[in-house]
Amino acid sequence: MTRTKCWLQKLLNKNIYLYAAAICYVLLAINALITRLPETPPYFIVLSDLHLSSAAGRFQKNSEHYFKLINEFKTFKPRPEFIFIVGDIIDNVEVGADGSLRGGSIENFQAEVQLFRKSMKMMPETPFYTTLGSGHDYSSIVDLETAEKQIGPRRGSIDWHGMKLVWFTVRRATFGENSNEPALLKVDYQWLDNTLSDSAQPVILISHVPFRTPITFEKGRKRHNRNYTIPDEDQLYQILRHHKHRIKALFHGHIHRTIATQLYQIPLYINPFLLESGYTKVSLVDNRELEVSQKHFN
């Protein structure tokens, strides 16, 4: 019995070493596989035209849908590095007892800004950046200065993995088709030109009101020969042509249709949340190239 017991013990010890060696081999193989898997490229999310509405507003269901989208973003692994909202964040239009629409009050503006802040608190570790949309984020009732204090600056820039995001705010919501109304405040033209000139990095350029192309002009038609796009005689086009070699993409809102087109061979994207439930994922892939995916949230 003693000899048999010793023999069994030796066999067991030998098998333990074999099992341990096999486990180590499997773990090393798994580790090698993991290290070969490509990392998720850095990315951010672009949204536009949320038109968040208070209890007195007209797009309450759209607002509820937006909060569901924020909850969806929270499940992303990894989460976006930041979220950029390209204007018309709030609606600030009130519905009267008879169903008529009127410009929202300062109190309604504040209530809808609180809805936006609520969404930011749902993702406290994720920065939110914004441009402003004329006629909704600010208007004759709520001036631009108030909107900048409550929502965010009308212009700015941030660095992102060797690129620069630059945004500006167009001062009007619509233009006559042969309009000579300037799109920006005079100081903002100079600021934009200087910011682009000073950038040694590729640029992503963002504004709520889109540049004019054949498709944005057609989709941006409004009554009384007005249009939702920047007139092509505007000084902005001279600035854009001068700096087009460093501009990687243009992102806009304002037109409530999904659009992917080009201007001066620069890709131009619109993917609004209102009506389209759109959001856009912008990833940085090999050789600092942008991968843009226009998506729709059910």
Coordinates of N, CA and C in Angstrom, one line a residue, residues 44 46-47 82 84-87 130-131 154 156 165-169 192 203-209 211 249-253:
F44 N -15.1 61.3 -31.1 CA -16.0 62.1 -30.4 C -17.3 62.1 -31.2
V46 N -20.7 64.2 -32.7 CA -21.3 65.5 -33.1 C -22.8 65.3 -33.1
L47 N -23.5 66.3 -32.5 CA -25.0 66.4 -32.6 C -25.3 67.8 -33.0
F82 N -15.5 63.5 -26.1 CA -16.4 64.6 -25.8 C -17.5 64.6 -26.8
F84 N -19.9 67.2 -29.1 CA -20.0 68.6 -29.7 C -21.4 68.8 -30.2
I85 N -22.1 69.8 -29.8 CA -23.4 70.1 -30.2 C -23.4 71.4 -31.0
V86 N -23.8 71.2 -32.3 CA -23.7 72.3 -33.3 C -24.9 73.1 -33.4
G87 N -25.3 73.8 -32.3 CA -26.3 74.8 -32.4 C -27.8 74.3 -32.3
T130 N -20.2 73.5 -27.5 CA -21.3 73.9 -28.3 C -21.0 75.1 -29.2
T131 N -21.7 75.2 -30.3 CA -21.9 76.4 -31.0 C -23.3 76.9 -30.7
R154 N -19.6 81.8 -28.3 CA -20.0 81.8 -29.7 C -18.9 81.3 -30.6
G156 N -14.6 79.5 -30.6 CA -13.5 78.9 -29.8 C -12.8 77.8 -30.5
L165 N -10.1 71.7 -33.4 CA -11.5 72.0 -33.7 C -11.7 73.4 -33.5
V166 N -12.3 74.1 -34.5 CA -12.5 75.5 -34.5 C -14.0 75.8 -34.8
W167 N -14.6 76.6 -33.9 CA -16.1 76.8 -34.1 C -16.4 78.3 -34.1
F168 N -17.4 78.7 -34.8 CA -17.9 80.1 -34.8 C -19.4 80.1 -34.9
T169 N -20.0 81.3 -34.6 CA -21.4 81.4 -34.7 C -21.8 82.4 -35.7
L192 N -11.5 84.4 -36.8 CA -11.5 83.1 -37.5 C -10.2 83.1 -38.4
V203 N -7.4 71.1 -39.3 CA -8.5 71.8 -38.6 C -9.9 71.1 -39.0
I204 N -10.7 70.9 -38.0 CA -12.1 70.6 -38.2 C -12.9 71.9 -37.9
L205 N -13.7 72.3 -38.9 CA -14.4 73.6 -38.8 C -15.9 73.4 -38.6
I206 N -16.4 74.1 -37.6 CA -17.8 73.9 -37.2 C -18.6 75.2 -37.0
S207 N -19.8 75.2 -37.6 CA -20.7 76.3 -37.4 C -22.1 75.7 -37.6
H208 N -23.1 76.4 -36.9 CA -24.5 75.9 -37.0 C -25.0 76.1 -38.4
V209 N -25.0 77.3 -38.9 CA -25.5 77.6 -40.2 C -24.5 77.1 -41.3
F211 N -22.3 76.3 -44.8 CA -21.9 76.9 -46.1 C -22.8 76.5 -47.2
A249 N -12.5 68.8 -42.4 CA -14.0 68.6 -42.5 C -14.7 69.8 -42.0
L250 N -16.0 69.9 -42.5 CA -16.9 70.9 -42.1 C -18.1 70.2 -41.5
F251 N -18.5 70.7 -40.3 CA -19.7 70.1 -39.6 C -20.7 71.3 -39.4
H252 N -22.0 71.0 -39.7 CA -23.0 72.0 -39.6 C -24.3 71.4 -39.1
G253 N -25.3 72.3 -38.9 CA -26.6 71.9 -38.5 C -27.6 72.7 -39.3

